[in-house]
Amino acid sequence: MTPRIIPVELFDLVVFGATGVLSQRKLLPALFHRDLQGQIPPGSRIIGCSRRTLSREDFTAFARKAIEDHVPASERPDDVMGRFLERLSYVTADAAQDAGWADLAQTLKPEADRVRVFYLAVGPDLFGPLCEKLASFDLVTPRTRVVIEKPLGKSGASARALNEAIGRVVSEPQVYRIDHYLGKETVQNLMALRFANALFEPVWNSGHVDHVQITVAETLGVEGRAGYYDTAGALRDMVQNHMLQLLCLVAMEPPTSTAANALRDEKLKVLKALKPITGDGVQNLTVRGQYRAGAANGGAVKGYLEELGSASSKTETFVAIKAEIANWRWSGVPFYLRTGKRLPSRVSEIVVTFKPIPHSVFDGQAGPIAPNRLVIRLQPDEGVKLWLMIKDPGPGGMRLSYVPLDMSFADAFNVRNPDAYERLLMDVVRGNQALFMRRDEVEAAWEWIDPILESWSASAEIPKQYTAGTWGPSAAVALIERDGRTWYEDHDLD
Ligand code: BG6
C-alpha cells in the first residue's frame, strides 16, 4: 500500500532545545522522514535554537548525524539529505537573556504570514520564560503555534501554573500539548475500531464487558535518564498522560465528529468520571514497585538504585492500579492499569474481556468456555486479536478450543509505520489539535493522580521490590486475582 500524503502549508519551525535528545532522536528524524515523503513544501524552514554557540555548519552536522543514527541508510538518499539540510539554520538564544532574540526575530520577520511553530523541546521550567521572550520580541503572530510536552507539571498545581504562564502569551487554540501515544498508529486505530464498526458499540458497556486491562510494559531501565526519572516515577511518567489517554479512548462516548474539541470534550468527561482513589483506597487499589538487579534483554542488569547511584529512593518504576469510571456505561467495570520498566517483554496492549456466556449448552467433554477477549496490540506487532471459542476440527465429538481471529497490521498492510512525531508535527502545521491534550484534560488527569501521589509520599512504606525481568511485585498479581481475574498474557493462550 502506498502511504498517502496530506499536503501542509509552508511553515517556519523553530526548535528550542535543538541540540537536545528529543530533537536528536525524534524531531529531526521525523522531519526528515516527512521531507522524504514529499510532505514538506519547498521553502519551509527549520530553525534550531539553543544556548549553545554553534554555527549553521555545526548545527547541520549535528542534524546529519542525528538522521544517520536514527534513519536507516536505505531511507536517506543523498538528494533528500541535501534538501533537508538546506532548510536548516541556527540561532543562539537563551531564555534568560536578550542576546540572540533580535536575530531570531530578524530571521522570522520576512515570512510573518506563514504558519509559525515554536517547539519548546526543553524542560518545563523554561516554558514560561521562553513564552515571555516570544511576547517581548513580538514573535507571536496569529498563525503561531506553541508545542510542549511532558512533564506538564509534577502535580495539578504546577500544571496549572505552567498552563497559565503559556496562556498569558498564546491562546488555547495555539497550544499543542504532545502525548506521543496519541500519535501512534494503533492508538488511532482504536477510534476506527470503535467508531467505524457497528459490531462493538452495542456491547461496549457494563452489561457485556467484564473488565479492561491496559498494560504498557518496557524491558528498558531508566537509560541514563535517572536524574529526571527519579523526580517523576512511573505514575507521573506514564500513567498521568499515556495510560489515562488510552483509558479515555477506550471508555469515552462516541464523539459527534473527529473535530478536536468534540473528541477532547468526551475524553474530559471520562477523566472527570474517574472514581477518586483516596485514603484506604490508595492502599487497596494501587501497587508501586521498584526493580532490583536481575536479568533483562538477555543479560544481567543493575537494580534501579544502582542505576541511580543512590542507597535509597522511593521512586516507583512500576505501577498497577484498579481504576473505575463512575458513569452509566462503565459502572462496576474495573480498568486495571499496569506499567513498568525492566519487565520481561516490551508490550503495550489493551485487553477488553467480555462477560462469560450466561448458560452452556455443551456437556462436560466440550471443555471450559473462556470469555471472549478483544486485544488491541499497540506495540510491537501492532494488530487486533479477537479471542473466540470454536469447535475443535475433526471427529471426536464436540470439543471446544479458544482461538484468536488475528489481524497483524504489518501483514495486512505492507506499509512503514510512521513514528508518532511525524504525524504530530504535521498536525501542528495543519492546525489540527485532535491528537493533542487540552489544558482542562491535563488538569483533570492530575486531579485524579494527585491524591495517590500525596498518599504515597505521606506513607512510610517504600515501593515493593521486584526482580528485573519479572512482571512486577507479587502484589500486582494479587491486585487483580483478589477479584477472581488474571493479567492477560498472550503466550499463556497461544
Ligand atoms: C515516555 C516516557 O513518555 O514514554 C519514557 O518518559 C518511556 O519513560 C516512553 O520509556 C515509552 O514510549 P514508547 O513509545 O517507547 O512506548
Coordinates of C-alpha atoms and ligand atoms in Angstrom, one line a residue:
M1 CA 0.0 0.0 0.0
T2 CA 1.3 3.5 -0.8
P3 CA 1.2 5.9 2.0
R4 CA -1.0 9.0 1.3
I5 CA 0.4 12.4 1.9
I6 CA -1.8 15.3 3.1
P7 CA -0.1 18.4 1.9
V8 CA 0.7 21.0 4.5
E9 CA 1.3 24.8 4.1
L10 CA 4.6 26.5 4.0
F11 CA 5.9 26.8 7.6
D12 CA 8.7 28.0 9.7
L13 CA 9.5 25.7 12.6
V14 CA 11.7 27.0 15.5
V15 CA 13.0 24.2 17.7
F16 CA 14.2 25.4 21.2
G17 CA 16.5 22.9 22.7
A18 CA 17.6 22.0 19.1
T19 CA 20.7 20.2 20.3
G20 CA 18.9 18.1 22.9
V21 CA 18.0 14.5 23.0
L22 CA 14.4 14.9 21.8
S23 CA 15.5 16.9 18.8
Q24 CA 18.2 14.5 18.0
R25 CA 16.3 11.2 18.4
K26 CA 12.8 12.2 17.4
L27 CA 12.2 15.7 15.9
L28 CA 15.0 15.8 13.3
P29 CA 14.5 12.2 12.1
A30 CA 10.7 12.7 11.9
L31 CA 11.0 15.9 9.9
F32 CA 13.5 14.2 7.6
H33 CA 11.0 11.4 7.0
R34 CA 8.3 13.8 6.2
D35 CA 10.6 15.6 3.7
L36 CA 11.5 12.2 2.2
Q37 CA 7.8 11.5 1.7
G38 CA 7.4 14.9 -0.1
Q39 CA 5.2 16.4 2.6
I40 CA 7.4 19.5 3.5
P41 CA 6.8 22.2 0.9
P42 CA 9.8 23.8 -0.7
G43 CA 10.9 26.9 1.2
S44 CA 9.8 25.7 4.6
R45 CA 12.4 26.4 7.2
I46 CA 13.6 24.7 10.4
I47 CA 15.4 27.0 12.7
G48 CA 17.4 25.4 15.5
C49 CA 17.8 27.4 18.7
S50 CA 19.6 26.8 21.9
R51 CA 22.0 28.4 24.4
R52 CA 25.0 26.8 22.7
T53 CA 27.1 28.9 20.4
L54 CA 27.0 27.0 17.2
S55 CA 27.5 28.0 13.6
R56 CA 24.9 26.9 10.9
E57 CA 27.5 24.3 9.7
D58 CA 27.8 22.9 13.3
F59 CA 24.1 22.5 13.5
T60 CA 23.7 20.9 10.1
A61 CA 26.5 18.5 11.0
F62 CA 24.6 17.7 14.2
A63 CA 21.4 17.2 12.3
R64 CA 23.1 15.0 9.7
K65 CA 24.5 12.8 12.4
A66 CA 21.1 12.6 14.2
I67 CA 19.5 11.4 10.9
E68 CA 22.2 8.9 10.2
D69 CA 21.8 7.5 13.6
H70 CA 18.1 7.2 13.5
V71 CA 17.0 6.7 9.9
P72 CA 18.1 3.5 8.1
A73 CA 20.6 4.1 5.3
S74 CA 18.2 2.8 2.7
E75 CA 15.7 5.6 3.6
R76 CA 18.1 8.6 3.3
P77 CA 19.1 9.2 -0.3
D78 CA 21.7 11.9 -0.7
D79 CA 19.4 14.3 -2.6
V80 CA 16.8 14.3 0.2
M81 CA 19.6 14.7 2.8
G82 CA 20.9 17.7 0.9
R83 CA 17.5 19.2 0.5
F84 CA 16.7 18.7 4.2
L85 CA 19.9 20.2 5.5
E86 CA 19.4 23.2 3.2
R87 CA 16.2 24.1 5.2
L88 CA 18.2 24.4 8.5
S89 CA 19.5 27.4 10.2
Y90 CA 20.6 28.1 13.7
V91 CA 20.3 30.9 16.2
T92 CA 22.0 31.1 19.6
A93 CA 19.5 32.4 22.2
D94 CA 18.9 31.9 25.9
A95 CA 15.6 32.1 27.7
A96 CA 17.4 34.1 30.5
Q97 CA 19.0 36.7 28.3
D98 CA 18.0 39.1 25.5
A99 CA 21.0 38.3 23.3
G100 CA 20.1 36.4 20.1
W101 CA 16.4 37.1 20.2
A102 CA 16.7 40.0 17.8
D103 CA 18.5 37.7 15.4
L104 CA 15.6 35.2 15.6
A105 CA 13.1 38.0 15.1
Q106 CA 15.1 39.1 12.1
T107 CA 15.2 35.6 10.6
L108 CA 11.4 35.1 11.0
K109 CA 10.3 38.6 10.0
P110 CA 10.3 38.3 6.2
E111 CA 7.8 35.4 6.5
A112 CA 5.4 36.7 9.0
D113 CA 2.4 35.4 7.2
R114 CA 3.5 31.8 7.3
V115 CA 2.5 29.2 9.8
R116 CA 5.0 29.6 12.6
V117 CA 5.7 26.8 15.0
F118 CA 7.7 27.1 18.2
Y119 CA 8.6 23.7 19.6
L120 CA 9.8 24.0 23.2
A121 CA 11.9 20.9 23.4
V122 CA 13.2 22.0 26.8
G123 CA 12.4 21.4 30.4
P124 CA 9.1 22.8 31.7
D125 CA 10.9 25.4 33.9
L126 CA 11.7 27.1 30.6
F127 CA 8.2 27.1 29.1
G128 CA 7.2 30.3 30.9
P129 CA 10.4 32.3 30.3
L130 CA 10.6 31.3 26.6
C131 CA 7.0 32.3 26.1
E132 CA 7.7 35.7 27.7
K133 CA 10.6 36.2 25.3
L134 CA 8.3 35.3 22.4
A135 CA 6.0 38.0 23.5
S136 CA 8.6 40.6 24.3
F137 CA 10.3 40.2 20.9
D138 CA 6.9 40.3 19.2
L139 CA 7.3 36.9 17.7
V140 CA 3.7 35.6 18.2
T141 CA 1.7 36.1 15.1
P142 CA -2.0 35.0 14.6
R143 CA -0.7 31.8 12.9
T144 CA 1.8 30.9 15.6
R145 CA 1.6 27.6 17.4
V146 CA 3.5 26.6 20.5
V147 CA 4.3 22.9 21.1
I148 CA 5.2 21.5 24.5
E149 CA 5.3 18.1 26.0
K150 CA 5.6 16.4 29.3
P151 CA 6.4 16.7 32.1
L152 CA 3.5 19.1 32.1
G153 CA 3.9 19.7 35.8
K154 CA 4.5 17.5 38.8
S155 CA 1.1 18.0 40.3
G156 CA -2.2 19.7 39.5
A157 CA -0.9 23.0 41.0
S158 CA 2.3 23.1 39.0
A159 CA 0.5 22.1 35.8
R160 CA -2.0 25.0 36.3
A161 CA 0.9 27.4 36.8
L162 CA 2.6 26.2 33.6
N163 CA -0.7 26.5 31.7
E164 CA -1.2 30.0 33.0
A165 CA 2.3 31.1 32.0
I166 CA 1.8 29.8 28.5
G167 CA -1.8 31.2 28.3
R168 CA -0.5 34.7 29.0
V169 CA 1.2 34.7 25.7
V170 CA -0.8 32.4 23.4
S171 CA -4.4 31.3 23.4
E172 CA -5.5 27.7 23.9
P173 CA -6.1 27.0 20.2
Q174 CA -2.5 27.9 19.7
V175 CA -1.1 25.4 22.3
Y176 CA -0.2 21.9 21.2
R177 CA 0.5 19.6 24.2
I178 CA 2.0 16.4 22.9
D179 CA 1.3 13.0 24.3
H180 CA 3.2 10.9 21.8
Y181 CA 1.0 7.9 22.5
L182 CA -1.9 9.7 20.7
G183 CA 0.3 9.8 17.6
K184 CA 0.8 6.1 17.5
E185 CA -0.9 4.4 14.6
T186 CA -2.7 1.8 16.7
V187 CA -4.0 4.2 19.2
Q188 CA -5.8 6.0 16.4
N189 CA -6.9 2.6 15.2
L190 CA -8.8 2.3 18.5
M191 CA -11.1 5.0 17.3
A192 CA -11.5 3.3 13.9
L193 CA -12.3 0.0 15.6
R194 CA -14.8 1.6 17.9
F195 CA -16.5 4.1 15.7
A196 CA -16.2 2.7 12.2
N197 CA -17.7 -0.7 13.1
A198 CA -21.2 -1.3 14.2
L199 CA -20.2 -4.5 15.9
F200 CA -18.6 -3.4 19.1
E201 CA -20.6 -0.4 20.3
P202 CA -23.7 -2.3 21.4
V203 CA -21.5 -4.5 23.7
W204 CA -19.1 -1.8 24.8
N205 CA -20.6 -1.3 28.3
S206 CA -21.0 -2.8 31.7
G207 CA -23.8 -5.1 30.5
H208 CA -21.3 -7.0 28.4
V209 CA -17.7 -6.1 29.4
D210 CA -16.3 -7.8 32.5
H211 CA -13.2 -5.7 32.8
V212 CA -10.5 -3.9 30.8
Q213 CA -6.7 -4.2 31.2
I214 CA -4.2 -1.7 29.9
T215 CA -0.6 -2.8 30.0
V216 CA 2.4 -0.7 28.9
A217 CA 5.5 -2.9 29.7
E218 CA 9.1 -1.9 28.9
T219 CA 12.2 -4.0 29.1
L220 CA 14.4 -0.9 29.3
G221 CA 15.5 0.6 32.6
V222 CA 15.9 4.3 33.1
E223 CA 18.6 4.5 30.4
G224 CA 20.7 7.5 31.6
R225 CA 17.6 9.5 32.5
A226 CA 17.7 8.7 36.2
G227 CA 18.0 12.3 37.1
Y228 CA 14.7 13.2 35.5
Y229 CA 13.1 9.8 36.3
D230 CA 13.8 9.9 40.0
T231 CA 11.8 13.1 40.3
A232 CA 8.9 11.7 38.3
G233 CA 8.3 7.9 38.8
A234 CA 6.1 5.7 36.7
L235 CA 2.8 7.3 37.9
R236 CA 3.8 10.7 36.6
D237 CA 5.9 9.4 33.7
M238 CA 3.4 7.0 32.2
V239 CA 0.0 6.9 33.9
Q240 CA -0.9 10.6 34.2
N241 CA -0.5 11.0 30.5
H242 CA -0.2 8.0 28.2
M243 CA -2.2 5.4 30.1
L244 CA -5.0 7.8 31.1
Q245 CA -5.2 8.9 27.4
L246 CA -5.6 5.2 26.4
L247 CA -8.2 4.7 29.0
C248 CA -10.1 7.7 27.7
L249 CA -10.1 6.4 24.2
V250 CA -11.4 3.1 25.3
A251 CA -14.1 4.5 27.6
M252 CA -15.3 7.7 26.0
E253 CA -18.7 8.1 24.5
P254 CA -18.8 8.4 20.7
P255 CA -17.9 12.0 19.8
T256 CA -20.1 13.8 17.4
S257 CA -17.1 14.1 15.0
T258 CA -13.4 13.8 15.0
A259 CA -13.1 17.6 15.4
A260 CA -10.5 18.4 18.1
N261 CA -12.9 19.7 20.7
A262 CA -15.6 17.1 20.1
L263 CA -13.0 14.4 20.9
R264 CA -11.4 16.2 23.8
D265 CA -14.8 17.0 25.4
E266 CA -15.5 13.3 25.5
K267 CA -12.1 12.4 26.9
L268 CA -12.5 15.1 29.6
K269 CA -15.8 13.6 30.7
V270 CA -14.1 10.2 31.3
L271 CA -11.3 11.8 33.3
K272 CA -13.9 13.7 35.4
A273 CA -15.8 10.4 36.0
L274 CA -12.8 8.5 37.3
K275 CA -13.6 7.5 40.9
P276 CA -11.1 9.3 43.1
I277 CA -8.6 6.9 44.8
T278 CA -8.0 8.3 48.3
G279 CA -7.4 7.2 51.9
D280 CA -7.5 3.4 52.3
G281 CA -8.3 3.2 48.6
V282 CA -4.7 4.0 47.8
Q283 CA -3.5 1.0 49.8
N284 CA -6.1 -1.3 48.3
L285 CA -6.3 -0.2 44.7
T286 CA -2.7 0.8 43.8
V287 CA 0.6 -1.1 43.9
R288 CA 4.0 0.6 43.4
G289 CA 7.2 -1.3 42.7
Q290 CA 10.9 -0.7 42.1
Y291 CA 13.2 -3.1 40.3
R292 CA 16.2 -4.7 41.8
A293 CA 19.0 -6.3 39.9
G294 CA 18.0 -9.2 37.6
A295 CA 18.1 -10.2 34.0
A296 CA 16.6 -8.3 31.1
N297 CA 17.2 -8.1 27.3
G298 CA 19.2 -11.3 27.5
G299 CA 21.7 -10.2 30.2
A300 CA 22.3 -9.2 33.8
V301 CA 21.1 -5.7 34.6
K302 CA 21.5 -3.5 37.6
G303 CA 18.8 -2.6 40.0
Y304 CA 17.2 0.9 40.0
L305 CA 19.1 2.2 43.0
E306 CA 22.4 1.1 41.5
E307 CA 21.5 2.8 38.2
L308 CA 20.6 5.9 40.2
G309 CA 23.8 5.6 42.2
S310 CA 22.0 6.1 45.4
A311 CA 21.3 3.9 48.5
S312 CA 17.7 4.9 48.7
S313 CA 14.8 6.3 46.7
K314 CA 11.1 5.9 47.0
T315 CA 10.6 6.4 43.3
E316 CA 8.4 3.8 41.7
T317 CA 9.4 2.1 38.4
F318 CA 6.2 0.0 38.3
V319 CA 2.6 0.8 39.0
A320 CA -0.6 -1.2 38.9
I321 CA -3.9 0.4 39.6
K322 CA -7.5 -0.7 39.7
A323 CA -9.5 2.2 38.3
E324 CA -13.2 2.7 38.0
I325 CA -15.3 5.0 36.0
A326 CA -18.4 6.3 37.7
N327 CA -20.8 6.7 34.9
W328 CA -23.8 4.9 33.4
R329 CA -21.8 3.0 30.8
W330 CA -18.9 1.7 32.9
S331 CA -20.3 1.4 36.5
G332 CA -18.8 -1.7 38.1
V333 CA -16.3 -2.4 35.3
P334 CA -12.7 -2.3 36.6
F335 CA -10.0 -0.9 34.4
Y336 CA -6.7 -2.5 35.5
L337 CA -3.7 -0.4 34.5
R338 CA -0.1 -1.6 34.8
T339 CA 3.2 -0.2 33.6
G340 CA 6.8 -0.7 34.5
K341 CA 10.4 -0.7 33.5
R342 CA 12.5 -3.8 33.3
L343 CA 9.6 -6.2 32.7
P344 CA 10.0 -9.4 30.7
S345 CA 8.9 -8.0 27.4
R346 CA 8.1 -4.8 25.6
V347 CA 4.4 -4.8 25.0
S348 CA 1.7 -2.3 25.1
E349 CA -1.9 -3.6 24.8
I350 CA -5.5 -3.0 25.7
V351 CA -7.5 -6.1 26.5
V352 CA -11.3 -5.9 26.7
T353 CA -12.6 -9.1 28.4
F354 CA -16.3 -9.7 27.8
K355 CA -18.6 -11.4 30.3
P356 CA -19.0 -15.2 30.3
I357 CA -21.8 -16.8 28.4
P358 CA -25.0 -16.9 30.6
H359 CA -25.5 -20.7 30.1
S360 CA -23.6 -23.5 28.4
V361 CA -25.5 -25.9 26.1
F362 CA -22.5 -28.2 25.9
D363 CA -21.7 -31.2 28.1
G364 CA -18.5 -31.6 30.2
Q365 CA -16.4 -33.1 27.4
A366 CA -16.6 -29.9 25.4
G367 CA -14.1 -28.4 28.0
P368 CA -14.1 -25.0 29.6
I369 CA -15.6 -22.0 27.8
A370 CA -13.4 -18.9 28.1
P371 CA -14.8 -15.4 27.8
N372 CA -14.3 -13.5 24.5
R373 CA -11.5 -11.1 24.5
L374 CA -10.6 -8.3 22.2
V375 CA -6.9 -7.5 22.3
I376 CA -5.6 -4.3 20.8
R377 CA -1.8 -4.5 20.5
L378 CA -0.2 -1.1 20.3
Q379 CA 3.4 -2.3 20.0
P380 CA 5.3 -4.2 18.9
D381 CA 3.5 -6.4 16.2
E382 CA 0.6 -3.9 16.0
G383 CA -2.7 -5.6 15.4
V384 CA -6.0 -6.7 16.8
K385 CA -7.0 -10.2 18.1
L386 CA -10.5 -11.3 18.9
W387 CA -10.4 -14.5 21.0
L388 CA -13.4 -16.8 20.3
M389 CA -14.5 -20.3 21.2
I390 CA -14.7 -22.6 18.2
K391 CA -15.2 -26.4 17.7
D392 CA -12.0 -28.4 17.6
P393 CA -11.8 -29.5 13.9
G394 CA -12.3 -33.2 13.1
P395 CA -14.2 -36.1 14.6
G396 CA -14.1 -36.9 18.3
G397 CA -17.3 -35.1 19.5
M398 CA -17.9 -31.6 20.4
R399 CA -14.7 -30.3 21.9
L400 CA -14.2 -26.5 22.1
S401 CA -11.0 -24.5 21.6
Y402 CA -10.1 -20.9 22.3
V403 CA -8.5 -19.3 19.3
P404 CA -7.9 -15.8 18.0
L405 CA -9.1 -14.1 14.9
D406 CA -5.8 -12.5 14.4
M407 CA -5.0 -9.4 12.3
S408 CA -1.5 -8.2 12.2
F409 CA -1.3 -4.8 10.6
A410 CA 2.2 -5.5 9.2
D411 CA 0.8 -8.5 7.3
A412 CA -2.4 -6.8 6.3
F413 CA -0.8 -3.6 5.1
N414 CA 2.7 -3.6 3.7
V415 CA 3.5 -0.1 4.8
R416 CA 6.0 1.5 7.1
N417 CA 4.5 2.6 10.4
P418 CA 5.4 6.3 10.8
D419 CA 6.8 7.4 14.1
A420 CA 4.3 9.2 16.2
Y421 CA 6.2 12.5 15.9
E422 CA 5.9 12.5 12.1
R423 CA 2.1 12.7 12.3
L424 CA 2.0 15.0 15.3
L425 CA 4.4 17.6 13.8
M426 CA 2.4 17.7 10.6
D427 CA -0.8 18.0 12.6
V428 CA 0.7 21.1 14.3
V429 CA 1.4 22.7 10.9
R430 CA -2.1 21.8 9.7
G431 CA -3.6 23.3 12.9
N432 CA -5.3 20.1 13.9
Q433 CA -5.4 19.8 17.7
A434 CA -7.3 16.5 17.8
L435 CA -4.4 14.4 18.9
F436 CA -3.1 17.0 21.5
M437 CA -4.2 17.4 25.1
R438 CA -6.3 20.3 26.0
R439 CA -5.5 22.3 29.2
D440 CA -8.5 21.0 31.1
E441 CA -7.7 17.4 30.2
V442 CA -4.2 17.7 31.7
E443 CA -5.5 19.3 34.8
A444 CA -8.3 16.8 35.3
A445 CA -5.8 13.9 34.9
W446 CA -3.7 15.5 37.6
E447 CA -6.7 15.9 39.9
W448 CA -7.1 12.1 39.9
I449 CA -3.3 11.4 40.2
D450 CA -2.6 14.0 43.0
P451 CA -4.2 12.1 45.9
I452 CA -2.4 8.9 45.0
L453 CA 0.9 10.8 44.9
E454 CA 0.2 12.5 48.2
S455 CA -0.8 9.3 50.0
W456 CA 2.4 7.6 48.7
S457 CA 4.6 10.4 49.8
A458 CA 3.0 10.6 53.2
S459 CA 3.3 6.8 53.8
A460 CA 6.4 5.3 55.4
E461 CA 6.2 2.4 53.0
I462 CA 8.6 2.0 50.3
P463 CA 7.8 0.6 46.8
K464 CA 7.7 -3.2 46.7
Q465 CA 10.8 -4.7 45.2
Y466 CA 10.6 -6.8 42.0
T467 CA 13.4 -8.6 40.2
A468 CA 14.3 -7.0 36.8
G469 CA 12.9 -9.2 34.1
T470 CA 9.7 -10.2 36.0
W471 CA 6.1 -8.9 35.8
G472 CA 6.4 -6.6 38.8
P473 CA 5.8 -7.2 42.5
S474 CA 3.5 -10.1 43.5
A475 CA 1.1 -7.5 45.0
A476 CA 0.3 -6.5 41.4
V477 CA -0.8 -10.1 40.7
A478 CA -2.8 -10.1 43.9
L479 CA -4.5 -6.8 42.9
I480 CA -6.3 -8.5 40.1
E481 CA -6.5 -12.0 41.4
R482 CA -8.4 -10.8 44.5
D483 CA -11.2 -10.1 42.0
G484 CA -11.0 -13.6 40.5
R485 CA -9.3 -12.3 37.4
T486 CA -5.8 -12.6 35.9
W487 CA -3.5 -10.4 33.9
Y488 CA -3.6 -11.3 30.2
E489 CA -0.5 -12.9 28.9
D490 CA -0.7 -13.9 25.3
H491 CA 1.9 -16.6 25.5
D492 CA -0.3 -18.5 28.0
L493 CA -3.1 -18.7 25.5
D494 CA -1.2 -19.3 22.2
Ligands
BG6_1 C1 8.0 8.4 27.6 C2 8.5 8.1 29.0 O1 6.9 9.3 27.6 O2 7.4 7.2 27.0 C3 9.5 7.0 28.9 O3 9.0 9.3 29.5 C4 9.0 5.8 28.2 O4 10.0 6.7 30.3 C5 8.4 6.2 26.9 O5 10.1 4.9 28.1 C6 7.7 5.0 26.3 O6 7.3 5.3 25.0 P1 7.3 4.2 23.8 O7 6.8 5.0 22.6 O8 8.6 3.6 23.7 O9 6.3 3.2 24.3

